[in-house]
Short mmCIF file of C-alpha atoms in Angstrom, two decimals:
data_model
loop_
_atom_site.label_atom_id
_atom_site.label_comp_id
_atom_site.label_asym_id
_atom_site.label_seq_id
_atom_site.Cartn_x
_atom_site.Cartn_y
_atom_site.Cartn_z
CA MET U 1 -7.33 49.11 -84.28
CA ASP U 2 -10.81 49.77 -83.15
CA ILE U 3 -12.09 52.75 -85.19
CA PRO U 4 -14.69 54.90 -83.30
CA LYS U 5 -17.54 55.94 -85.13
CA ILE U 6 -18.12 59.04 -83.54
CA LEU U 7 -15.16 61.29 -81.96
CA LYS U 8 -15.92 64.45 -79.83
CA ILE U 9 -13.81 67.34 -80.63
CA GLY U 10 -14.52 70.62 -78.81
CA PRO U 11 -18.75 71.01 -79.36
CA HIS U 12 -18.57 68.87 -82.05
CA SER U 13 -19.52 65.10 -82.86
CA ILE U 14 -17.22 64.24 -85.78
CA CYS U 15 -18.43 60.99 -87.63
CA VAL U 16 -15.60 58.60 -88.47
CA SER U 17 -15.93 56.05 -91.34
CA VAL U 18 -13.77 54.25 -93.67
CA LYS U 19 -14.10 54.12 -97.42
CA GLU U 20 -12.83 52.33 -100.52
CA GLY U 21 -10.49 54.15 -103.21
CA LEU U 22 -10.03 57.43 -101.15
CA THR U 23 -6.24 57.24 -102.20
CA VAL U 24 -6.86 56.20 -105.80
CA ASP U 25 -9.67 58.87 -106.29
CA ARG U 26 -8.39 61.73 -104.29
CA ASP U 27 -4.87 61.04 -103.85
CA HIS U 28 -5.28 61.14 -100.05
CA CYS U 29 -5.03 58.55 -97.20
CA GLY U 30 -7.66 60.44 -95.21
CA GLU U 31 -9.76 63.43 -95.02
CA TYR U 32 -11.46 65.62 -92.73
CA SER U 33 -14.45 67.63 -93.70
CA PRO U 34 -15.04 70.50 -91.72
CA ARG U 35 -18.54 70.99 -93.76
CA GLU U 36 -19.66 67.70 -92.67
CA LEU U 37 -17.83 67.19 -89.54
CA ALA U 38 -16.48 64.07 -90.90
CA ILE U 39 -13.26 61.99 -91.09
CA THR U 40 -12.80 59.18 -93.58
CA LEU U 41 -10.09 56.98 -93.73
CA ASP U 42 -9.09 54.86 -96.79
CA ALA U 43 -9.89 51.13 -96.55
CA SER U 44 -6.75 49.94 -98.13
CA LEU U 45 -4.47 51.32 -95.49
CA ALA U 46 -5.86 49.75 -92.46
CA LYS U 47 -2.29 49.14 -91.28
CA ARG U 48 -1.91 52.96 -91.08
CA HIS U 49 -5.22 53.75 -89.74
CA ASP U 50 -4.05 54.71 -86.34
CA GLU U 51 -1.31 57.21 -87.64
CA ILE U 52 -4.02 58.56 -90.42
CA LEU U 53 -6.88 59.02 -87.99
CA LEU U 54 -4.29 60.88 -85.49
CA HIS U 55 -3.47 63.01 -88.35
CA GLU U 56 -6.88 63.94 -89.38
CA ILE U 57 -7.87 64.36 -85.50
CA ILE U 58 -5.32 66.90 -85.57
CA GLU U 59 -6.46 68.56 -88.82
CA ALA U 60 -9.96 68.81 -87.16
CA VAL U 61 -8.55 70.31 -83.77
CA CYS U 62 -7.01 72.84 -85.94
CA ASP U 63 -9.91 73.97 -87.76
CA ILE U 64 -12.38 73.71 -84.73
CA TYR U 65 -9.75 75.83 -82.73
CA ASP U 66 -8.65 77.99 -85.37
CA LEU U 67 -4.89 76.84 -85.30
CA ASP U 68 -2.75 77.74 -88.37
CA ILE U 69 -0.08 74.66 -88.51
CA ASP U 70 1.16 74.36 -92.17
CA HIS U 71 0.59 70.81 -93.17
CA HIS U 72 4.03 69.54 -93.34
CA HIS U 73 4.41 70.35 -89.68
CA LEU U 74 0.79 68.69 -88.98
CA THR U 75 2.10 65.77 -90.93
CA VAL U 76 5.66 65.31 -88.75
CA LEU U 77 3.56 66.06 -85.61
CA SER U 78 0.97 63.34 -86.21
CA SER U 79 3.50 60.78 -87.34
CA ALA U 80 5.82 61.70 -84.12
CA LEU U 81 2.94 61.33 -81.80
CA CYS U 82 1.64 58.10 -83.35
CA GLN U 83 5.17 56.30 -82.62
CA VAL U 84 5.43 57.74 -79.16
CA LEU U 85 2.09 56.45 -78.28
CA LYS U 86 2.86 53.21 -79.79
CA ASP U 87 6.32 52.60 -78.75
CA ASN U 88 5.22 53.29 -74.92
CA LYS U 89 2.08 51.54 -75.46
CA ILE U 90 0.02 54.46 -74.36
CA VAL U 91 -3.72 53.86 -74.69
CA PHE U 92 -6.27 56.52 -73.54
#
């Protein structure tokens, strides 16, 4: 997957990067930082970057647009959307 370096979400430019050790150090596959306006993905999980990136994008959308979705539902939503997009070869 080609990971964009910057995503535009609402009025913000969100920097996207890949970092070693995120899963080991912080027990996360990816992170969205509202303070830094950044998404970080764990380098060791490259096969899952599409799903993890979509999850973090939804986290950012919820933050920026003040949506209140509990984390379990957000996780299910991102996994389901990723599956639908992949299985139907939908690329934007």
